[in-house]
Short mmCIF file of C-alpha atoms in Angstrom, two decimals:
data_model
loop_
_atom_site.label_atom_id
_atom_site.label_comp_id
_atom_site.label_asym_id
_atom_site.label_seq_id
_atom_site.Cartn_x
_atom_site.Cartn_y
_atom_site.Cartn_z
CA MET A 1 -55.61 107.48 -64.86
CA PRO A 2 -58.02 104.53 -65.35
CA GLU A 3 -55.16 102.06 -64.76
CA GLN A 4 -54.49 103.72 -61.43
CA THR A 5 -58.14 103.37 -60.40
CA VAL A 6 -58.18 99.67 -61.31
CA SER A 7 -55.00 99.17 -59.29
CA ARG A 8 -56.52 100.91 -56.27
CA LEU A 9 -59.64 98.79 -56.48
CA ARG A 10 -57.59 95.61 -56.54
CA THR A 11 -55.52 96.76 -53.59
CA ARG A 12 -58.67 97.72 -51.71
CA ASP A 13 -60.26 94.35 -52.46
CA LEU A 14 -57.19 92.50 -51.19
CA THR A 15 -57.12 94.66 -48.07
CA LEU A 16 -60.80 94.02 -47.31
CA ILE A 17 -60.36 90.29 -47.91
CA ALA A 18 -57.39 90.28 -45.53
CA VAL A 19 -59.33 92.24 -42.89
CA PHE A 20 -62.21 89.77 -42.95
CA THR A 21 -59.82 86.81 -42.95
CA VAL A 22 -58.24 88.17 -39.77
CA LEU A 23 -61.66 88.99 -38.31
CA THR A 24 -62.69 85.36 -38.83
CA ALA A 25 -59.57 84.13 -37.01
CA VAL A 26 -60.14 86.52 -34.10
CA CYS A 27 -63.80 85.51 -33.88
CA ALA A 28 -62.81 81.83 -33.89
CA TRP A 29 -60.68 82.51 -30.81
CA ILE A 30 -63.72 83.90 -28.96
CA SER A 31 -65.27 80.72 -27.63
CA VAL A 32 -67.37 79.37 -24.83
CA PRO A 33 -66.02 76.00 -23.68
CA VAL A 34 -68.52 73.18 -23.42
CA PRO A 35 -68.04 69.60 -22.21
CA ALA A 36 -67.23 66.87 -24.72
CA PRO A 37 -68.70 65.62 -27.02
CA PHE A 38 -70.46 68.95 -27.69
CA VAL A 39 -68.94 71.30 -30.24
CA GLN A 40 -67.84 74.58 -28.69
CA PHE A 41 -69.61 77.85 -29.36
CA THR A 42 -67.50 80.49 -31.18
CA MET A 43 -68.10 83.75 -33.02
CA GLN A 44 -66.51 82.27 -36.14
CA THR A 45 -69.82 81.91 -37.97
CA PHE A 46 -70.59 85.58 -37.33
CA ALA A 47 -67.37 86.50 -39.13
CA ILE A 48 -68.11 84.16 -42.04
CA PHE A 49 -71.53 85.75 -42.51
CA ALA A 50 -70.09 89.25 -42.01
CA ALA A 51 -67.51 88.64 -44.74
CA LEU A 52 -70.09 87.36 -47.20
CA LEU A 53 -72.73 89.98 -46.47
CA THR A 54 -70.31 92.91 -46.35
CA LEU A 55 -67.91 92.03 -49.15
CA GLY A 56 -70.32 90.21 -51.42
CA GLY A 57 -70.16 86.66 -52.69
CA LYS A 58 -66.90 86.79 -54.63
CA ARG A 59 -64.70 88.70 -52.18
CA GLY A 60 -66.40 87.03 -49.21
CA THR A 61 -65.62 83.60 -50.65
CA TYR A 62 -62.01 84.66 -51.13
CA ALA A 63 -61.85 85.72 -47.46
CA VAL A 64 -63.32 82.40 -46.29
CA THR A 65 -60.93 80.49 -48.56
CA ALA A 66 -57.93 82.47 -47.30
CA TYR A 67 -58.98 81.71 -43.72
CA LEU A 68 -59.25 77.98 -44.45
CA LEU A 69 -55.91 77.91 -46.26
CA LEU A 70 -54.18 79.71 -43.40
CA GLY A 71 -55.58 77.15 -40.99
CA ALA A 72 -54.68 74.24 -43.26
CA VAL A 73 -51.01 75.25 -43.37
CA GLY A 74 -50.87 75.44 -39.59
CA ALA A 75 -51.56 79.06 -38.70
CA PRO A 76 -53.44 79.07 -35.36
CA VAL A 77 -56.62 80.61 -36.78
CA PHE A 78 -59.16 78.04 -35.57
CA SER A 79 -60.76 77.87 -32.13
CA ASN A 80 -58.41 77.50 -29.16
CA PHE A 81 -55.57 78.89 -31.32
CA ARG A 82 -55.34 75.65 -33.28
CA GLY A 83 -54.36 75.16 -36.89
CA GLY A 84 -53.26 72.47 -39.30
CA LEU A 85 -54.75 69.68 -41.32
CA GLY A 86 -55.33 67.68 -38.13
CA VAL A 87 -58.03 70.15 -37.11
CA LEU A 88 -59.66 70.09 -40.54
CA LEU A 89 -59.54 66.30 -40.68
CA GLY A 90 -60.84 65.91 -37.12
CA THR A 91 -64.43 65.26 -36.10
CA THR A 92 -65.42 68.94 -36.16
CA GLY A 93 -63.36 69.82 -39.24
CA GLY A 94 -66.34 69.20 -41.49
CA TYR A 95 -68.12 72.21 -40.04
CA ILE A 96 -65.09 74.39 -40.75
CA LEU A 97 -64.72 73.00 -44.28
CA GLY A 98 -68.46 73.48 -44.72
CA PHE A 99 -67.86 77.25 -44.56
CA PHE A 100 -66.30 77.01 -48.02
CA PHE A 101 -69.48 75.47 -49.45
CA THR A 102 -71.56 78.02 -47.56
CA ALA A 103 -69.55 80.79 -49.23
CA LEU A 104 -69.90 79.22 -52.68
CA LEU A 105 -73.65 78.85 -52.23
CA TYR A 106 -73.95 82.47 -51.08
CA TRP A 107 -71.89 83.68 -54.06
CA LEU A 108 -73.98 81.62 -56.51
CA MET A 109 -77.31 82.76 -55.06
CA THR A 110 -76.45 86.45 -54.95
CA ALA A 111 -74.88 86.31 -58.43
CA LYS A 112 -78.01 84.70 -59.91
CA LEU A 113 -80.77 86.32 -57.80
CA GLY A 114 -79.29 89.71 -56.91
CA GLU A 115 -78.07 91.41 -53.75
CA SER A 116 -81.41 92.26 -52.15
CA LEU A 117 -81.75 91.78 -48.40
CA PRO A 118 -84.22 88.86 -48.72
CA VAL A 119 -81.86 87.04 -51.10
CA LYS A 120 -78.91 87.61 -48.77
CA ALA A 121 -80.91 86.42 -45.74
CA VAL A 122 -82.12 83.27 -47.50
CA ALA A 123 -78.60 82.61 -48.79
CA GLY A 124 -77.32 82.95 -45.22
CA VAL A 125 -79.87 80.52 -43.81
CA LEU A 126 -79.23 78.03 -46.62
CA GLY A 127 -75.52 78.51 -45.96
CA MET A 128 -76.09 77.55 -42.32
CA ILE A 129 -77.90 74.43 -43.44
CA THR A 130 -75.00 73.68 -45.79
CA TYR A 131 -72.30 73.71 -43.11
CA TYR A 132 -74.55 71.83 -40.71
CA VAL A 133 -75.20 69.08 -43.27
CA PHE A 134 -71.57 68.84 -44.39
CA GLY A 135 -70.23 68.99 -40.85
CA THR A 136 -72.69 66.48 -39.42
CA ALA A 137 -72.06 63.99 -42.23
CA TRP A 138 -68.32 64.38 -41.61
CA TYR A 139 -68.79 63.99 -37.84
CA LEU A 140 -70.89 60.83 -38.28
CA ALA A 141 -68.42 59.31 -40.75
CA LEU A 142 -65.45 59.89 -38.44
CA THR A 143 -67.20 58.63 -35.31
CA PHE A 144 -68.27 55.53 -37.26
CA GLN A 145 -64.72 55.03 -38.56
CA SER A 146 -63.29 55.37 -35.05
CA GLY A 147 -65.42 52.48 -33.81
CA SER A 148 -67.84 54.60 -31.77
CA PRO A 149 -70.72 55.10 -34.17
CA MET A 150 -73.35 57.64 -33.26
CA GLY A 151 -76.92 58.01 -34.42
CA LEU A 152 -78.02 60.97 -36.49
CA MET A 153 -80.25 62.43 -33.77
CA THR A 154 -77.47 62.15 -31.20
CA ALA A 155 -75.03 63.92 -33.53
CA LEU A 156 -77.58 66.63 -34.26
CA GLY A 157 -78.15 67.00 -30.53
CA TYR A 158 -74.43 67.56 -29.94
CA CYS A 159 -73.47 69.51 -33.04
CA VAL A 160 -76.49 71.31 -34.50
CA PHE A 161 -79.49 71.85 -32.25
CA PRO A 162 -77.62 73.82 -29.55
CA PHE A 163 -76.27 76.18 -32.23
CA LEU A 164 -79.36 76.92 -34.32
CA VAL A 165 -80.55 79.96 -32.36
CA PRO A 166 -77.05 81.38 -31.69
CA ASP A 167 -76.16 81.03 -35.39
CA LEU A 168 -79.39 82.75 -36.44
CA VAL A 169 -78.56 85.58 -34.03
CA LYS A 170 -75.03 85.79 -35.47
CA LEU A 171 -76.49 85.90 -38.98
CA ALA A 172 -78.84 88.74 -37.93
CA LEU A 173 -75.91 90.64 -36.39
CA ALA A 174 -73.91 90.17 -39.58
CA VAL A 175 -76.84 91.53 -41.62
CA LEU A 176 -76.94 94.62 -39.37
CA LEU A 177 -73.19 95.09 -39.66
CA ALA A 178 -73.27 94.71 -43.44
CA GLN A 179 -76.07 97.25 -43.74
CA ARG A 180 -74.01 99.74 -41.71
CA VAL A 181 -70.57 99.25 -43.23
CA GLY A 182 -71.26 97.41 -46.49
CA LYS A 183 -71.52 100.62 -48.47
CA TYR A 184 -67.91 101.44 -47.54
CA ALA A 185 -66.71 98.05 -48.76
CA ARG A 186 -68.31 98.35 -52.20
#
């Protein structure tokens, strides 16, 4: 009987990881177009936070990793139904790749400091900072390499400042969702 229970838990874990991987793709497709050079606004970050807060650090990181791998091999899981290494290696790909480091940071923090709401919230905010830093550094490096260098404040004005409040709102919504449904995912 115990072997059966372990098997069910593994199947359940894989199912939940798959559900949140798909949720992230669907949320990436929900976008508000903005003029270039601004980065478009999607619900993708909500799904990343929802996966981490609902599934926990380990399974949430697996969901984020599965999402990134699907996109890397060409599945149209990124915004505007795009996929492939070209998206990840493009100017905004650093923000998408930054989700992996966000997930790792969240997993590390909750593993070391516990799963209390304050720890989760701080891990989420630090995760935001992580993908902003990684993505902005990537964006600056690629614009410099392309021969159209951009200053840090200009890049932050295009890629970070317009998204601070929406991302905090998405984090808060993910916290609410996790509090409601997280107990079913444990």
